[in-house]
mmCIF file of C-alpha atoms and ligand atoms in Angstrom:
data_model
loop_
_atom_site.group_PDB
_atom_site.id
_atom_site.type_symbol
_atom_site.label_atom_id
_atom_site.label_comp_id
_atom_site.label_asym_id
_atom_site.label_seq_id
_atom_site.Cartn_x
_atom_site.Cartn_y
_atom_site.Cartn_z
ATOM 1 C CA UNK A 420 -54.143 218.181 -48.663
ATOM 2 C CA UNK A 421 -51.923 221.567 -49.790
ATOM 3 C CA UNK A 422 -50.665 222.854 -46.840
ATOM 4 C CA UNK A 423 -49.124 226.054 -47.123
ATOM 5 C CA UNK A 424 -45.548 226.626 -46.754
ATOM 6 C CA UNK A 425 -46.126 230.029 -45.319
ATOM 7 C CA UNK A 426 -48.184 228.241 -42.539
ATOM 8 C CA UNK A 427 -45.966 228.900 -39.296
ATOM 9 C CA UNK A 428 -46.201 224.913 -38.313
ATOM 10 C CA UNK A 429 -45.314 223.585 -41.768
ATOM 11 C CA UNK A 430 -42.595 221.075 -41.080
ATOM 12 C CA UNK A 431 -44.761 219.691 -38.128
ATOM 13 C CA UNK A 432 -47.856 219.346 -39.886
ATOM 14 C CA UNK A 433 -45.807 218.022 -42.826
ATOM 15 C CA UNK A 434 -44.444 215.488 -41.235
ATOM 16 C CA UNK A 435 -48.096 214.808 -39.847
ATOM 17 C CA UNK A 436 -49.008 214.546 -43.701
ATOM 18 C CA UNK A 437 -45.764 211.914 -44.290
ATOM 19 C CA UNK A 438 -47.202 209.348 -41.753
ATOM 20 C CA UNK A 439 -50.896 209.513 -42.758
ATOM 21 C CA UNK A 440 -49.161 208.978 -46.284
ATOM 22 C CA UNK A 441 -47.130 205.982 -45.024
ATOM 23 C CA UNK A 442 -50.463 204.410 -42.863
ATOM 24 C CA UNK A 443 -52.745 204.647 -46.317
ATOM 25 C CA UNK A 444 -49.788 202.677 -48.089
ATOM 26 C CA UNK A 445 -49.587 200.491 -45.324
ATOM 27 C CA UNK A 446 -46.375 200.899 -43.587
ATOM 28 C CA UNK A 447 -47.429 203.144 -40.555
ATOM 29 C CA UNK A 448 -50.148 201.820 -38.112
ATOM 30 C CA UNK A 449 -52.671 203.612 -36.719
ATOM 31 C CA UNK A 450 -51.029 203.574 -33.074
ATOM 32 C CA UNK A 451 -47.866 204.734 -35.306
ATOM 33 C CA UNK A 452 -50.114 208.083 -35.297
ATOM 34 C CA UNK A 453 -50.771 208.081 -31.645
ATOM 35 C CA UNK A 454 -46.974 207.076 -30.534
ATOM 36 C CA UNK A 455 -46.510 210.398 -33.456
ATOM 37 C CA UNK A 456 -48.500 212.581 -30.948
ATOM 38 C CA UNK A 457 -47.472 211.982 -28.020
ATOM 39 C CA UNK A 458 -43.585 212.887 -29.492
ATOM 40 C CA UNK A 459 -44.680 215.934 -30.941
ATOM 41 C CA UNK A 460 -46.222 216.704 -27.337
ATOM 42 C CA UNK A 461 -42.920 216.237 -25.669
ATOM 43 C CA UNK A 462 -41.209 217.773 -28.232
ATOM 44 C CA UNK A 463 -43.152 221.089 -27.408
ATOM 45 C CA UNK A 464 -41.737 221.118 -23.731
ATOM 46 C CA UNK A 465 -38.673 220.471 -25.374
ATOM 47 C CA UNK A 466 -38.490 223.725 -27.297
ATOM 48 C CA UNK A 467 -38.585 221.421 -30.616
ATOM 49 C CA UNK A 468 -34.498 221.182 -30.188
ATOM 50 C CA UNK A 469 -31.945 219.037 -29.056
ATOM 51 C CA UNK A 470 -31.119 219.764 -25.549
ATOM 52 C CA UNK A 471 -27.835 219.819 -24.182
ATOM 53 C CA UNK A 472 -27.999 216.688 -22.343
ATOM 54 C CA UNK A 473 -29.795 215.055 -25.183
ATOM 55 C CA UNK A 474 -26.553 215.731 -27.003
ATOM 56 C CA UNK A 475 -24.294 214.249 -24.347
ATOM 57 C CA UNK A 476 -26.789 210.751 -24.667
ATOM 58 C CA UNK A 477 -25.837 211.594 -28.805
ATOM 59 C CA UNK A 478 -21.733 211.156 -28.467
ATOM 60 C CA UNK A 479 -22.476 208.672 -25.719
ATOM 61 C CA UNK A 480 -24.561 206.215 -28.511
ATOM 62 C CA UNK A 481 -22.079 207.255 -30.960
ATOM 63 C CA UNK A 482 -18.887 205.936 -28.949
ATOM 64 C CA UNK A 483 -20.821 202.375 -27.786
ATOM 65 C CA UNK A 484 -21.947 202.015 -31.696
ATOM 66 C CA UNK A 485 -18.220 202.912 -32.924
ATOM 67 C CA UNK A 486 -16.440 200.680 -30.579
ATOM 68 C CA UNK A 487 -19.333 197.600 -31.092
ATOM 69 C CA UNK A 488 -18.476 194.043 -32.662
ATOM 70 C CA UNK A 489 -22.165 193.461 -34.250
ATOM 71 C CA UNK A 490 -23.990 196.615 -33.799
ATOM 72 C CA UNK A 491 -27.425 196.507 -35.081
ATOM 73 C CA UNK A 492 -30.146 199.242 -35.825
ATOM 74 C CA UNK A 493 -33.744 198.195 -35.307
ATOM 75 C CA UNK A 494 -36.881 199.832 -37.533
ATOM 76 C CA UNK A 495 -40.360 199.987 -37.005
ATOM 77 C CA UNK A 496 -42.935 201.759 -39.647
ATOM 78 C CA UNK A 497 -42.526 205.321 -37.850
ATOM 79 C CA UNK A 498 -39.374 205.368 -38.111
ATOM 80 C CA UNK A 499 -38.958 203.955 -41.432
ATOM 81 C CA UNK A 500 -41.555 206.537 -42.607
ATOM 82 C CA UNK A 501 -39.739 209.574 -41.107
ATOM 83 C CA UNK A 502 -36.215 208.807 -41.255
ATOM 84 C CA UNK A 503 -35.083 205.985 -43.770
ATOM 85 C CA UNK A 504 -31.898 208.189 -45.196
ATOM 86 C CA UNK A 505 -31.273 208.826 -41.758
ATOM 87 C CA UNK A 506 -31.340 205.290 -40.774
ATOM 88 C CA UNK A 507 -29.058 204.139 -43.925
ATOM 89 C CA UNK A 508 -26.714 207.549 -43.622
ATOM 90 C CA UNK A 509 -26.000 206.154 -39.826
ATOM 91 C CA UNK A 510 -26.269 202.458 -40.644
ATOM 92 C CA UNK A 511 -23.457 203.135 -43.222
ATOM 93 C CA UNK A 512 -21.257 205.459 -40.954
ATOM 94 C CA UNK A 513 -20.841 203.042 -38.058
ATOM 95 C CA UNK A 514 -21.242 200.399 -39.910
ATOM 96 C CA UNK A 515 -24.242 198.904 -38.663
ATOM 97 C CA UNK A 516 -26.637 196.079 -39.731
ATOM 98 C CA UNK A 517 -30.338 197.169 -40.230
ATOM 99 C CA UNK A 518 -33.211 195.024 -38.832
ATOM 100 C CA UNK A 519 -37.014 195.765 -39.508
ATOM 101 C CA UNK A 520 -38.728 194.652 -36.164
ATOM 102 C CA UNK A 521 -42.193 195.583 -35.851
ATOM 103 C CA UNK A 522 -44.493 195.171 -32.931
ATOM 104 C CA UNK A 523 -47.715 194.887 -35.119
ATOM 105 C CA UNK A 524 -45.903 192.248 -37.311
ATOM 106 C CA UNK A 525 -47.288 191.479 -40.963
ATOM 107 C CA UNK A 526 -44.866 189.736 -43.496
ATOM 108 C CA UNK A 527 -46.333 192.577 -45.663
ATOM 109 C CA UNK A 528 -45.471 195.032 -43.868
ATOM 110 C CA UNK A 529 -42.044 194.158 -43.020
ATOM 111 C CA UNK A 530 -41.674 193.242 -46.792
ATOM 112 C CA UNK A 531 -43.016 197.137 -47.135
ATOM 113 C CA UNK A 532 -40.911 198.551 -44.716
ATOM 114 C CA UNK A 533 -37.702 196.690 -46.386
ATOM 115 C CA UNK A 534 -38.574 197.716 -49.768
ATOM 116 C CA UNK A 535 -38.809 201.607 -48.772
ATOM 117 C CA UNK A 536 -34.921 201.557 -46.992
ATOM 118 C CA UNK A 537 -33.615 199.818 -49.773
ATOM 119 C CA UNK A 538 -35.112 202.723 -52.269
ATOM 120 C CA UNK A 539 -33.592 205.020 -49.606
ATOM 121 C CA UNK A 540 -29.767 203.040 -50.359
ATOM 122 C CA UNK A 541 -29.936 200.333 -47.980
ATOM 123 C CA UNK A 542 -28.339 196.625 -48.507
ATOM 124 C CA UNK A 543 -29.001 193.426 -46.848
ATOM 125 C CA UNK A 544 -32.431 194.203 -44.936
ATOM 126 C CA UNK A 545 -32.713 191.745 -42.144
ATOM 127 C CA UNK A 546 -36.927 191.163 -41.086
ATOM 128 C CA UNK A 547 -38.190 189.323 -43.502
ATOM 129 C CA UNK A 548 -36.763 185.753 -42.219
ATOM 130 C CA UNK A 549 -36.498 185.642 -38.524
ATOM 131 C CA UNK A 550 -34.753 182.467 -37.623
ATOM 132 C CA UNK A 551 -34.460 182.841 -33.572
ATOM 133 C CA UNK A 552 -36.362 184.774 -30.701
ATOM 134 C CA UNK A 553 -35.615 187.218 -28.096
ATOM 135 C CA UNK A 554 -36.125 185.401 -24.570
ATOM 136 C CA UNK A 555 -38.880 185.778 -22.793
ATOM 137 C CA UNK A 556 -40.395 188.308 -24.956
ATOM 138 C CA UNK A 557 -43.937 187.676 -25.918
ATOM 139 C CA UNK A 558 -44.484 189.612 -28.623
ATOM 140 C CA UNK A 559 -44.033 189.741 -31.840
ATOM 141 C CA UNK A 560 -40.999 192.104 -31.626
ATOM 142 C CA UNK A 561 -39.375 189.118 -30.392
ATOM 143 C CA UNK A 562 -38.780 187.344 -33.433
ATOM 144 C CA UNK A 563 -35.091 188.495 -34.836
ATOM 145 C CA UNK A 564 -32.163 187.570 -36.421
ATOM 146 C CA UNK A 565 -29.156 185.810 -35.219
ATOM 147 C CA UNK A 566 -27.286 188.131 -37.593
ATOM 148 C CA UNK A 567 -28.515 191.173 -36.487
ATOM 149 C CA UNK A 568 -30.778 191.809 -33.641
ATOM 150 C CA UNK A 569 -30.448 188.700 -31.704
ATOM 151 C CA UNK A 570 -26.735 188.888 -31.823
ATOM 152 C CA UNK A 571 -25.739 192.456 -31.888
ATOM 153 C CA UNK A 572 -23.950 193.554 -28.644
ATOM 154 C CA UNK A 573 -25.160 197.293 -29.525
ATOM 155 C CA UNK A 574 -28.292 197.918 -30.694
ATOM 156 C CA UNK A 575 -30.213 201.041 -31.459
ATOM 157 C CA UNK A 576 -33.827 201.241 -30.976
ATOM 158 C CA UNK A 577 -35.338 204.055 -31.564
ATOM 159 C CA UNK A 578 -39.088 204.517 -30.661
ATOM 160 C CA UNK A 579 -39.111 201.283 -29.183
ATOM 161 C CA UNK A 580 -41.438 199.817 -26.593
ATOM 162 C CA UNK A 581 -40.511 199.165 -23.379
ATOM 163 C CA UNK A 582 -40.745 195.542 -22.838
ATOM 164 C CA UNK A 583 -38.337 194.434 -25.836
ATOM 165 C CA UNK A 584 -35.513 197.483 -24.254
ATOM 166 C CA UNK A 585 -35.562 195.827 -21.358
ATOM 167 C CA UNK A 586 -35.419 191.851 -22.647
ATOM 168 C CA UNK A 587 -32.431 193.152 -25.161
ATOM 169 C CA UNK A 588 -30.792 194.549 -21.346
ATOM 170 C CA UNK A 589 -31.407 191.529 -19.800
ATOM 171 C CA UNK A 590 -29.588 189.944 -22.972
ATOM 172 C CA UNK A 591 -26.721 191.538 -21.599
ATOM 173 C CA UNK A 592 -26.462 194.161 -24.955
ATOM 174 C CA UNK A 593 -26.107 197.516 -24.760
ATOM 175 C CA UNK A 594 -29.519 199.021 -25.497
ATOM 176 C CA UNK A 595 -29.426 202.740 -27.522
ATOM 177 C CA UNK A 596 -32.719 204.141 -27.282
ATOM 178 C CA UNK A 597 -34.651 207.254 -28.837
ATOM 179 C CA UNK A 598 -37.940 208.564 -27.505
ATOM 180 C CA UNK A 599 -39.123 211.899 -26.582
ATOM 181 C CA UNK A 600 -40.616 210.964 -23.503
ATOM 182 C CA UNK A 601 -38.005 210.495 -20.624
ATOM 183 C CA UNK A 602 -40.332 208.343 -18.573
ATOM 184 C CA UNK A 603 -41.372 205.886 -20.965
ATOM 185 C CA UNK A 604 -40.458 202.759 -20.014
ATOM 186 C CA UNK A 605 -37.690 202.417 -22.612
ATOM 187 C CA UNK A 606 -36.128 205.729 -21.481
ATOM 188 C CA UNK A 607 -36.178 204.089 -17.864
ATOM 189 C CA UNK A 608 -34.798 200.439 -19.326
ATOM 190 C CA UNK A 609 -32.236 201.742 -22.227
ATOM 191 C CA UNK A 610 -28.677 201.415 -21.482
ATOM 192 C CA UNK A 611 -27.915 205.069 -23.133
ATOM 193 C CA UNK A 612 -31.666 207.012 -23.344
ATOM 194 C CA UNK A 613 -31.536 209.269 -25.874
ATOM 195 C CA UNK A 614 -34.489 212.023 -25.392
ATOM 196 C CA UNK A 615 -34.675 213.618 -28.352
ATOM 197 C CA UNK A 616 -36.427 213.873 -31.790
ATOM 198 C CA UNK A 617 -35.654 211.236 -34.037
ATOM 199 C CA UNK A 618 -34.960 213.085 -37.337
ATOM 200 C CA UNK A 619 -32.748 215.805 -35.056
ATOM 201 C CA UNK A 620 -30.917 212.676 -33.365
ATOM 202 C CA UNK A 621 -29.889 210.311 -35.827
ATOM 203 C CA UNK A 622 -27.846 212.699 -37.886
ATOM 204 C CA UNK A 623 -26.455 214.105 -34.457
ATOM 205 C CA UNK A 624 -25.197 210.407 -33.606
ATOM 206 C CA UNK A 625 -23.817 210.144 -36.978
ATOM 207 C CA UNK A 626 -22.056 212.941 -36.879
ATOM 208 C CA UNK A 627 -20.264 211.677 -33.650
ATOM 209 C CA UNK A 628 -19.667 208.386 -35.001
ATOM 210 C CA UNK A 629 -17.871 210.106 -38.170
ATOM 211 C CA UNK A 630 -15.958 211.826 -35.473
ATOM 212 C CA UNK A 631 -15.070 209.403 -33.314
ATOM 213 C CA UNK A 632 -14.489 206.287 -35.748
ATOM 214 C CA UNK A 633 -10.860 207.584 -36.336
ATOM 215 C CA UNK A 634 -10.070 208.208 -32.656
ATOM 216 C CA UNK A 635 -10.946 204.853 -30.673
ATOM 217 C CA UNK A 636 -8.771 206.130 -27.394
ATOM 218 C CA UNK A 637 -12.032 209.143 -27.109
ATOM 219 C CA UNK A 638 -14.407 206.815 -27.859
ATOM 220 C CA UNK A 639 -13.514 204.539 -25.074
ATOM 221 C CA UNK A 640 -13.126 207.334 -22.604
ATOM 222 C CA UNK A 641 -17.029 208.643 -23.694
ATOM 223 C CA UNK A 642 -18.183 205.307 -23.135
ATOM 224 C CA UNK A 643 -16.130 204.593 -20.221
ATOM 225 C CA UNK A 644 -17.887 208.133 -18.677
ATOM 226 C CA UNK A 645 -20.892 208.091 -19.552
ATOM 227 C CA UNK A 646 -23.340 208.507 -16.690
ATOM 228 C CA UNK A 647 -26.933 207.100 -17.688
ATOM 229 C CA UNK A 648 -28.621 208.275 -14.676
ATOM 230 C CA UNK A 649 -26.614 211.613 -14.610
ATOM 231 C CA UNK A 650 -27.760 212.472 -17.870
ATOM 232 C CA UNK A 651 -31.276 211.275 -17.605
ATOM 233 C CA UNK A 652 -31.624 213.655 -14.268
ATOM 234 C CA UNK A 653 -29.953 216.363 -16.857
ATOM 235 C CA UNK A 654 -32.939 215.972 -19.114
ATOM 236 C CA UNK A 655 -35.392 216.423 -15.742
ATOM 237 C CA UNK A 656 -33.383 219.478 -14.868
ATOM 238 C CA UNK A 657 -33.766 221.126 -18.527
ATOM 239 C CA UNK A 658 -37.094 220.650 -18.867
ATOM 240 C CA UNK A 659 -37.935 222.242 -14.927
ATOM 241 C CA UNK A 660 -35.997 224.920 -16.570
ATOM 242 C CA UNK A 661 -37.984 225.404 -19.682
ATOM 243 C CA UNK A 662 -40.990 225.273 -17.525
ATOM 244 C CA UNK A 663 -39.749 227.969 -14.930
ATOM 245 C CA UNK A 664 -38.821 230.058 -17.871
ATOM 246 C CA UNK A 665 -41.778 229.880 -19.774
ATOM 247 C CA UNK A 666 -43.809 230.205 -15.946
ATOM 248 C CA UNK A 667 -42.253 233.811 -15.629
ATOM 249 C CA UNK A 668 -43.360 235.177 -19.199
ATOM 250 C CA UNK A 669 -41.912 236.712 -21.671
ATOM 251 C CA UNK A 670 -39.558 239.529 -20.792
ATOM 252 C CA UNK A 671 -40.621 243.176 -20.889
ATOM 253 C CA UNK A 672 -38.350 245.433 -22.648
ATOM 254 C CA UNK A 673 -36.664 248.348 -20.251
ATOM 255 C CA UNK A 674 -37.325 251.315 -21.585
HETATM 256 O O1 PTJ B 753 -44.354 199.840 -36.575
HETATM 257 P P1 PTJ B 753 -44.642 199.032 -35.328
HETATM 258 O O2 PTJ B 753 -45.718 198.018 -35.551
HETATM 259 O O3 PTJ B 753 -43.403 198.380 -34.764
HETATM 260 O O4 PTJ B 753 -45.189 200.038 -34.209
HETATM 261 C C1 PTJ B 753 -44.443 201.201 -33.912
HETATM 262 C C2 PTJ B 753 -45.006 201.941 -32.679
HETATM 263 C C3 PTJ B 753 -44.320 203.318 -32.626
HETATM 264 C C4 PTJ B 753 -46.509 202.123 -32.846
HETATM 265 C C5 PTJ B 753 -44.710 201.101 -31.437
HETATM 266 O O5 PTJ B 753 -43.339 200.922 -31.304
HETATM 267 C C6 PTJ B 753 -45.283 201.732 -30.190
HETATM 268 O O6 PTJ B 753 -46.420 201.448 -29.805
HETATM 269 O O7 PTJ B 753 -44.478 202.584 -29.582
HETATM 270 P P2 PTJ B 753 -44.953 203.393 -28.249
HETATM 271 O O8 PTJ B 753 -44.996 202.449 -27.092
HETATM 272 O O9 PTJ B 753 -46.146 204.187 -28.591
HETATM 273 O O10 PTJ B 753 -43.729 204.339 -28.022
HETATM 274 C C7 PTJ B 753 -43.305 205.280 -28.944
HETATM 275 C C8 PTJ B 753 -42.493 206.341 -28.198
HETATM 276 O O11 PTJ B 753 -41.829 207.126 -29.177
HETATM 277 C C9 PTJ B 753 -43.347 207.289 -27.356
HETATM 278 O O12 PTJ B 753 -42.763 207.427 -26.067
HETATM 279 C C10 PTJ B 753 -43.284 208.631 -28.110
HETATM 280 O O13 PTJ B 753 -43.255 209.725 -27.232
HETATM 281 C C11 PTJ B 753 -41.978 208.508 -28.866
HETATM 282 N N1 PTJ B 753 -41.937 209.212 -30.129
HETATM 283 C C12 PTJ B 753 -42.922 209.339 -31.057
HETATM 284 N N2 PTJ B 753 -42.488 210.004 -32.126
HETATM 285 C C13 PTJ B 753 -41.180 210.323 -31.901
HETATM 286 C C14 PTJ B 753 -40.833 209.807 -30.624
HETATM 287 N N3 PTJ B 753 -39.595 209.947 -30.107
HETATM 288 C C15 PTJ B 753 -38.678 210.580 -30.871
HETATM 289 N N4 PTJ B 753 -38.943 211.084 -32.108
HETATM 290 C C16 PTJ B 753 -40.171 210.971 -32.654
HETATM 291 N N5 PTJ B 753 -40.411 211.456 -33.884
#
């Protein structure tokens, strides 16, 4: 489909376009689409922009992913689909290995999914042979690699599910997610919830962690002050905000 560019929701229905792509070619599944729009209906709320505490989450990951031993950055199809520079851009900043864990697991699909960051510049792909398992994790997310997932002390995982957040917590690691939704249950479990588009987020983080890789004496005092439940009542507070503003209307001109 030709959608127009003069069409006043092009990047959004764009980006709709991009997944569809990536589900026909078998990276994205179809509850990829429905995880897609219920982010894009939190994302509305949100003014389709980073908020100011979503920011503040954005240094936050940045100084835990700067100051980790193994840090590790988990991909599913969505977000391989949307933001595989991104992911390889941030990967290489921190640096960071890469780990495609999927929770509708197909060899073919991870194979897919490894092939398509490579193109995008990646190296070294963890996925394909899992050779240990998250505990007490029944999915399939749990298999993972002792070299990356498994035994990262950081790990990002953004648009993760909420069971495999919380067994990574209970693993003792520090658990970066990013979701949209601030009640999910991996907003609730993650050790630094970042609530905020993915595409808008990852370069934000990267951007800190380019900042903050020279300068370990901030990066410790970020993560020593960070306040998880703080921010996440921050993210509450702007969107009552956005709500009360948009409840009173739009202004009227004085004349
Ligand atoms: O590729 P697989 O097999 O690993 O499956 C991936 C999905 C996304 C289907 C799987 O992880 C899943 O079912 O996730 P959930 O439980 O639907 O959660 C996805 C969360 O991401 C939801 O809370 C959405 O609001 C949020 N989300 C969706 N798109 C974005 C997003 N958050 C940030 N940026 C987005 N672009």
């Amino acid at each position: 489909m030709k959608i127009p560019r003069s069409h006043p929701r092009y990047t959004s229905l764009m980006t709709r376009e991009k997944l569809v792509k990536a589900w026909k070619a078998g990276t994205v599944v179809p509850e990829g689409l429905i995880a897609h729009g219920r982010g894009e209906a939190w994302d509305y709320l949100f003014g389709e922009e980073t908020s100011a505490p979503a920011l503040v989450a954005e240094k936050a990951a940045a100084a835990f992913l700067v100051r980790a031993k193994r840090p590790a950055i988990s991909v599913n199809g969505n977000v391989a689909s949307l933001a595989a520079r991104e992911i390889v851009h941030l990967a290489k900043a921190v640096p960071a290995r890469i780990e495609v864990n999927l929770f509708h697991r197909s060899d073919a699909r991870v194979r897919r999914i490894v092939r398509s960051l490579e193109r995008a510049g990646a190296r070294g792909v963890l996925g394909l042979h899992p050779d240990t398992r998250i505990p007490r994790l029944d999915s399939a997310r749990a298999l993972s690699h002792r070299e990356g997932i498994h035994g990262a002390d950081v790990v990002l995982v953004p648009l993760e599910d909420g069971d495999r957040a919380e067994a990574l917590a209970r693993m003792g690691k520090v658990v970066i997610s990013v979701d949209l939704n601030p009640l999910s249950r991996t907003s609730q479990r993650a050790t630094v919830p970042v609530v905020d588009e993915l595409t808008r987020a990852l370069p934000n983080i990267e951007k800190f962690v380019r900042e903050l890789r020279g300068d370990s004496k901030e990066a410790r005092r970020i993560a020593r002050t960070y306040d998880r439940d703080g921010n996440l009542r921050a993210v509450y507070s702007f969107l009552n905000w956005r709500l009360r503003t948009l409840a009173r209307g739009p202004r009227r001109r004085k004349r």
